[in-house]
């Protein structure tokens, strides 16, 4: 790994975090910092200065100031258009800088979710809605702007230094959230009777018919699509990960009992083919003790430590739920996205470490953002959504990025037009 020396008058946890992400994780440099001008000048390898004034003829990125601050402050943001990258940017600096904006401050603002700590109008789930985001308001939510910026920054360095090879290939990865493992089966007589009476009062005779056919083994359970999904993944170059919910029965969580052996058998059998994780229930998102209890249930079933989680449509209560994950020693989360809007919530398609602005420190929790959640299908036309996903996928393919999408097992239900989803995934791959 090639060394990159960065001159900063004074280092900070924010500076270390964002330089290690952009220059380290994304560009494969071993990043070193110095505040000694003579050390910087004498260094013969790739180097840049990050300060207020240029030292000599080095590559110079002027500081905007966000990375030298502490805590959450009011930030006045003007979004400009960066012609070289053909995309928006913000935190403009003077013409002395080799980039016209502070790429490190702008990237930190997006990755740290700085705006989600600031006062905002909460959505129906009590969370930060996409309408409040800078990216949505300034029309760059569907662009992986950080990767686009970094590509131009890399080209700038390439003009002066030999850069390490960092070839990446495009790949589609799918999160499957299992909130209700089965639509009708394994629910017990009382719940079967209650659900049938509800459907009767609604005059939903088709659903009663489907339920009875399933219960008498005349038809498969419509949510039992696991074998089909595994086969689809095996016959394509698409990776599928499954996240199972293990909540108590409440008005928000109505799957079969987490204690049922048939559910345990399903989860264990899926572990032979795919990576498994936990889908925390609605109550667990805001309650540490319930979250801890569900984690223990998962580990007792799978006989492994739990490392991966996915919060699907209930809304990501940020940063509280991430703080809970860190306490529970969960290392990877796949919830960074908007359930009802296509786009990149953190401005990136790449995984990144969670930076805790309350504690001003980087954490070991790695965030894996997704582009699309199937909840979006409820509020838009399938053809329009497909066209948008194909457009964005072309950008991701060009940059060699991961295209992560989130679905539920119910989306592929035998009573839904599930073949359209399989066809869409094939087109995206």
XYZ file of C-alpha atoms in Angstrom:
429
model
C 0.000 0.000 0.000
C 1.463 3.341 -1.086
C 1.930 6.065 1.523
C 0.215 9.449 1.210
C 1.509 12.267 3.400
C -0.966 14.954 4.416
C 0.133 18.259 5.889
C -2.314 19.742 8.394
C -1.427 22.521 10.856
C -3.409 20.662 13.523
C -4.951 17.221 13.233
C -8.394 16.336 14.590
C -10.588 13.253 14.862
C -12.737 14.583 12.010
C -9.724 15.089 9.749
C -8.303 11.645 10.543
C -11.675 10.018 9.919
C -12.464 11.561 6.546
C -8.929 11.335 5.127
C -8.703 7.681 6.119
C -12.051 7.055 4.448
C -11.424 8.908 1.182
C -7.690 8.397 0.733
C -7.469 5.119 2.637
C -10.642 3.066 2.173
C -11.610 4.511 -1.218
C -8.191 5.158 -2.804
C -6.030 2.493 -1.115
C -3.424 4.845 0.344
C -1.764 4.438 3.706
C -2.459 7.905 5.100
C 0.099 9.663 7.301
C -0.218 13.146 8.806
C 2.379 15.749 9.671
C 2.262 19.270 11.051
C 5.964 19.884 10.330
C 6.552 21.827 7.129
C 10.134 20.572 6.733
C 8.993 16.940 6.955
C 6.328 17.591 4.353
C 8.679 19.380 1.940
C 11.364 16.680 2.139
C 8.912 13.825 1.511
C 9.324 12.452 -2.042
C 6.126 10.423 -2.389
C 2.497 11.448 -2.980
C 1.517 14.324 -0.695
C -1.109 17.020 -0.298
C -1.558 19.954 2.031
C -4.841 20.634 3.795
C -4.695 24.073 5.359
C -5.629 27.705 4.755
C -2.695 28.741 2.538
C -0.583 26.919 -0.006
C 2.967 26.051 1.058
C 4.618 25.743 -2.372
C 3.844 23.835 -5.549
C 2.164 20.865 -3.828
C -1.406 19.723 -4.392
C -3.343 21.981 -2.072
C -6.896 21.573 -0.786
C -8.044 24.607 1.145
C -9.853 24.031 4.431
C -13.427 25.257 4.644
C -13.477 24.949 8.427
C -16.000 22.225 9.289
C -13.348 19.668 10.219
C -11.734 22.005 12.739
C -14.997 22.519 14.644
C -16.494 20.507 17.489
C -20.146 19.754 18.134
C -23.150 20.643 15.997
C -23.310 24.204 14.700
C -25.441 26.096 12.214
C -23.899 25.547 8.788
C -24.691 27.883 5.926
C -24.557 25.777 2.757
C -24.656 27.075 -0.796
C -24.716 24.330 -3.403
C -22.799 25.069 -6.617
C -22.266 23.152 -9.830
C -18.845 21.601 -10.384
C -18.423 21.485 -14.149
C -15.360 19.238 -14.090
C -17.308 16.483 -12.312
C -20.664 17.356 -13.895
C -22.360 17.304 -10.502
C -23.203 19.577 -7.550
C -20.748 20.456 -4.798
C -20.698 22.670 -1.714
C -18.281 24.343 0.724
C -16.596 26.467 -1.961
C -13.079 27.755 -1.280
C -10.748 30.224 -3.014
C -9.160 29.822 -6.430
C -5.813 29.037 -4.776
C -7.104 25.565 -3.979
C -6.533 22.807 -6.537
C -10.150 21.785 -6.005
C -12.766 24.514 -6.065
C -14.445 23.160 -2.917
C -13.402 21.385 0.269
C -14.057 17.773 -0.730
C -13.196 16.540 2.766
C -15.585 18.847 4.635
C -18.387 18.195 2.140
C -17.910 14.421 2.342
C -17.758 14.532 6.132
C -20.994 16.527 6.265
C -22.788 13.833 4.257
C -21.220 10.731 5.813
C -21.582 11.880 9.418
C -25.243 12.732 8.699
C -24.567 16.153 10.208
C -27.947 17.449 9.042
C -29.768 14.708 10.968
C -28.373 16.055 14.248
C -29.669 19.536 13.455
C -33.280 20.641 14.143
C -35.659 19.236 11.518
C -39.276 18.255 10.941
C -39.726 14.560 11.719
C -41.681 12.204 9.475
C -44.571 9.912 10.467
C -42.151 7.505 12.140
C -40.557 10.282 14.185
C -37.427 10.182 12.044
C -35.534 12.312 9.541
C -37.439 12.323 6.238
C -35.839 12.602 2.817
C -37.645 15.914 2.203
C -35.469 17.501 4.898
C -32.183 16.472 3.285
C -29.886 18.840 1.423
C -29.463 16.229 -1.322
C -33.193 16.053 -2.031
C -33.716 19.805 -1.850
C -30.799 20.451 -4.227
C -31.571 17.553 -6.583
C -28.549 15.316 -6.076
C -30.079 12.565 -3.934
C -29.818 10.044 -6.782
C -26.111 10.711 -7.362
C -23.268 9.009 -5.456
C -21.641 12.431 -5.237
C -18.803 11.392 -2.931
C -17.572 8.757 -5.390
C -17.910 11.223 -8.279
C -15.902 13.817 -6.343
C -13.253 11.260 -5.380
C -12.871 10.143 -8.999
C -12.001 13.719 -10.012
C -9.716 14.102 -6.997
C -7.967 10.883 -8.027
C -7.457 12.272 -11.537
C -5.862 15.366 -10.006
C -3.399 13.245 -8.022
C -2.744 11.030 -11.053
C -1.364 14.015 -12.941
C 1.459 14.323 -10.419
C 1.909 10.946 -8.733
C 1.733 7.267 -9.542
C -1.401 6.027 -7.805
C -2.085 2.526 -6.477
C -4.294 0.295 -8.592
C -7.785 0.192 -7.150
C -9.951 -1.563 -9.705
C -13.489 -2.188 -8.487
C -16.271 -4.050 -10.231
C -19.978 -3.288 -10.259
C -22.138 -5.690 -8.271
C -25.779 -5.968 -7.251
C -26.447 -6.970 -3.647
C -29.927 -7.477 -2.216
C -31.142 -7.270 1.370
C -34.188 -9.464 2.039
C -36.078 -8.310 5.134
C -38.233 -11.054 6.683
C -40.804 -9.406 8.934
C -43.462 -12.077 8.357
C -41.949 -15.438 7.520
C -45.290 -16.923 6.435
C -48.540 -15.300 5.360
C -50.922 -17.936 6.753
C -49.198 -21.044 8.066
C -47.846 -21.777 11.555
C -49.905 -19.053 13.275
C -52.180 -21.116 15.525
C -55.947 -21.612 15.512
C -56.874 -18.448 17.445
C -54.918 -16.152 15.108
C -56.258 -18.040 12.082
C -59.829 -17.553 13.274
C -59.288 -13.893 14.158
C -57.686 -13.076 10.799
C -60.455 -14.887 8.910
C -63.148 -12.945 10.789
C -61.378 -9.667 9.997
C -61.313 -10.581 6.304
C -64.978 -11.562 6.486
C -65.937 -8.154 7.906
C -63.952 -6.543 5.065
C -65.658 -8.810 2.503
C -62.186 -9.952 1.432
C -63.342 -13.394 0.324
C -60.315 -13.903 -1.924
C -57.976 -13.716 1.052
C -60.163 -16.155 3.021
C -60.017 -18.537 0.062
C -56.219 -18.191 -0.173
C -55.847 -18.767 3.566
C -58.001 -21.910 3.547
C -56.195 -23.343 0.506
C -52.887 -22.800 2.272
C -54.023 -24.236 5.594
C -55.387 -27.393 3.934
C -52.098 -27.805 2.009
C -53.808 -27.261 -1.322
C -51.422 -24.383 -2.099
C -48.018 -23.252 -0.801
C -47.819 -20.349 1.624
C -47.433 -17.220 -0.551
C -44.553 -15.864 1.567
C -42.630 -19.155 1.455
C -40.406 -18.037 -1.409
C -37.059 -18.849 0.178
C -36.066 -21.717 -2.116
C -36.932 -19.632 -5.172
C -34.828 -16.710 -3.932
C -31.852 -18.938 -3.125
C -32.005 -20.523 -6.585
C -32.275 -17.097 -8.195
C -29.173 -15.932 -6.341
C -27.252 -19.069 -7.294
C -28.171 -18.704 -10.971
C -27.204 -15.035 -11.146
C -24.292 -12.933 -9.970
C -26.528 -11.245 -7.391
C -25.749 -11.690 -3.689
C -28.756 -12.007 -1.360
C -28.569 -11.480 2.414
C -31.518 -12.344 4.696
C -32.555 -10.528 7.885
C -35.082 -12.290 10.139
C -37.278 -10.621 12.751
C -37.571 -12.255 16.195
C -39.902 -9.892 18.046
C -42.651 -10.536 20.554
C -46.161 -10.430 19.093
C -47.418 -6.815 19.180
C -49.584 -4.595 17.003
C -46.426 -3.736 15.043
C -44.948 -7.254 14.880
C -47.327 -9.964 13.693
C -45.123 -12.743 12.399
C -45.258 -16.295 13.732
C -43.820 -16.825 17.209
C -40.044 -16.600 17.389
C -40.217 -19.773 19.534
C -41.656 -22.025 16.829
C -39.328 -24.812 15.745
C -40.395 -24.443 12.132
C -39.150 -20.832 12.200
C -35.840 -21.888 13.754
C -35.486 -24.591 11.105
C -36.117 -22.059 8.332
C -33.509 -19.621 9.655
C -30.882 -22.332 10.150
C -31.486 -23.819 6.709
C -31.130 -20.392 5.059
C -27.799 -19.986 6.831
C -26.430 -22.800 4.670
C -26.850 -20.671 1.538
C -26.847 -16.970 2.443
C -25.513 -14.504 4.986
C -27.918 -13.977 7.875
C -28.691 -10.961 10.027
C -31.326 -9.574 12.384
C -34.237 -7.347 11.470
C -34.929 -5.573 14.785
C -38.623 -5.169 15.569
C -40.392 -1.822 15.818
C -40.100 -1.741 19.616
C -36.405 -2.713 19.538
C -35.412 0.286 17.450
C -35.840 2.700 20.365
C -35.446 0.315 23.303
C -31.970 -1.010 24.059
C -33.147 -3.846 26.328
C -35.605 -5.175 23.725
C -32.903 -4.913 21.050
C -30.524 -6.842 23.299
C -33.174 -9.523 23.896
C -33.791 -9.968 20.169
C -30.063 -10.207 19.520
C -29.791 -12.994 22.108
C -32.690 -14.875 20.491
C -30.989 -14.679 17.104
C -27.687 -15.945 18.488
C -29.382 -18.840 20.305
C -31.039 -19.955 17.062
C -28.093 -19.509 14.706
C -25.372 -20.426 17.234
C -23.219 -17.562 16.008
C -22.480 -14.034 17.129
C -24.710 -11.420 15.510
C -22.823 -8.871 13.421
C -25.323 -7.577 10.819
C -28.653 -5.749 11.150
C -31.227 -4.173 8.863
C -33.983 -1.750 9.823
C -36.418 -1.770 6.942
C -39.594 0.307 6.730
C -40.042 1.515 10.306
C -37.622 4.379 9.846
C -34.027 4.779 10.959
C -34.001 6.629 14.296
C -30.602 8.224 13.915
C -28.198 8.261 15.748
C -29.827 6.472 18.727
C -30.165 3.075 17.068
C -26.522 3.155 15.923
C -25.436 3.883 19.485
C -27.388 0.799 20.589
C -25.708 -1.293 17.904
C -22.267 -0.228 19.069
C -23.085 -1.182 22.666
C -24.303 -4.574 21.408
C -21.051 -5.055 19.436
C -22.823 -5.184 16.085
C -20.257 -4.381 13.410
C -22.304 -3.928 10.217
C -25.623 -2.228 9.521
C -27.515 -2.112 6.228
C -30.197 0.484 7.058
C -28.745 3.673 5.553
C -31.322 4.747 3.012
C -34.799 6.214 2.738
C -37.614 3.611 2.847
C -39.850 5.561 0.472
C -37.415 7.388 -1.791
C -34.737 6.226 -4.229
C -31.338 7.713 -3.530
C -28.189 7.857 -1.444
C -29.016 9.116 2.039
C -25.346 9.688 2.885
C -24.286 10.722 -0.628
C -22.424 7.471 -1.225
C -22.863 3.897 -2.432
C -19.750 2.733 -0.550
C -19.554 1.334 2.968
C -18.215 3.719 5.623
C -17.563 3.792 9.342
C -20.110 5.566 11.513
C -18.725 8.796 12.971
C -20.419 9.708 16.257
C -20.756 13.494 16.328
C -21.968 13.430 19.934
C -18.699 11.848 21.061
C -16.583 13.284 18.211
C -15.031 9.936 17.354
C -15.019 7.292 14.672
C -16.595 3.969 15.630
C -16.173 0.354 14.531
C -19.731 0.205 13.174
C -19.637 -0.019 9.368
C -22.620 1.390 7.474
C -23.605 -0.208 4.149
C -25.969 2.170 2.296
C -28.752 1.052 -0.014
C -30.148 2.822 -3.074
C -33.684 1.462 -3.111
C -36.271 0.088 -0.696
C -39.286 -1.770 -2.073
C -41.608 0.440 0.015
C -41.042 2.964 -2.788
C -43.165 0.769 -5.068
C -46.248 1.678 -3.030
C -46.080 5.331 -4.052
C -44.897 5.270 -7.664
C -45.347 3.513 -10.976
C -43.236 0.423 -11.504
C -42.100 1.529 -14.968
C -40.930 4.931 -13.721
C -39.071 3.372 -10.787
C -37.458 0.789 -13.057
C -36.277 3.504 -15.458
C -34.793 5.521 -12.597
C -32.982 2.501 -11.154
C -31.538 1.617 -14.556
C -30.324 5.199 -15.016
C -28.590 5.266 -11.634
C -27.207 1.761 -12.125
C -25.411 2.941 -15.263
C -23.562 5.496 -13.105
C -22.718 2.883 -10.474
C -21.521 0.466 -13.153
C -19.213 3.097 -14.648
C -17.681 3.808 -11.228
C -17.468 0.126 -10.255
C -19.703 0.466 -7.198
C -22.103 -1.757 -5.282
C -25.784 -1.376 -6.131
C -27.575 -2.406 -2.941
C -31.361 -2.840 -2.918
C -33.743 -3.764 -0.095
C -36.806 -5.995 -0.486
C -39.000 -8.166 1.732
C -39.848 -11.818 1.210
C -43.476 -10.677 0.813
C -42.506 -8.679 -2.293
C -41.846 -11.986 -4.042
C -45.148 -13.464 -2.841
C -46.778 -16.036 -5.092
C -49.866 -13.798 -5.185
C -47.908 -10.733 -6.288
C -46.465 -9.995 -9.722
C -43.117 -11.209 -8.453
C -41.737 -12.063 -11.896
C -41.422 -8.325 -12.577
C -39.022 -8.032 -9.641
C -36.901 -10.949 -10.783
C -36.757 -9.400 -14.256
C -35.784 -6.017 -12.782
C -32.938 -7.537 -10.774
C -31.623 -9.294 -13.879
C -31.664 -5.994 -15.790
C -29.804 -4.234 -12.979
C -27.146 -6.932 -12.827
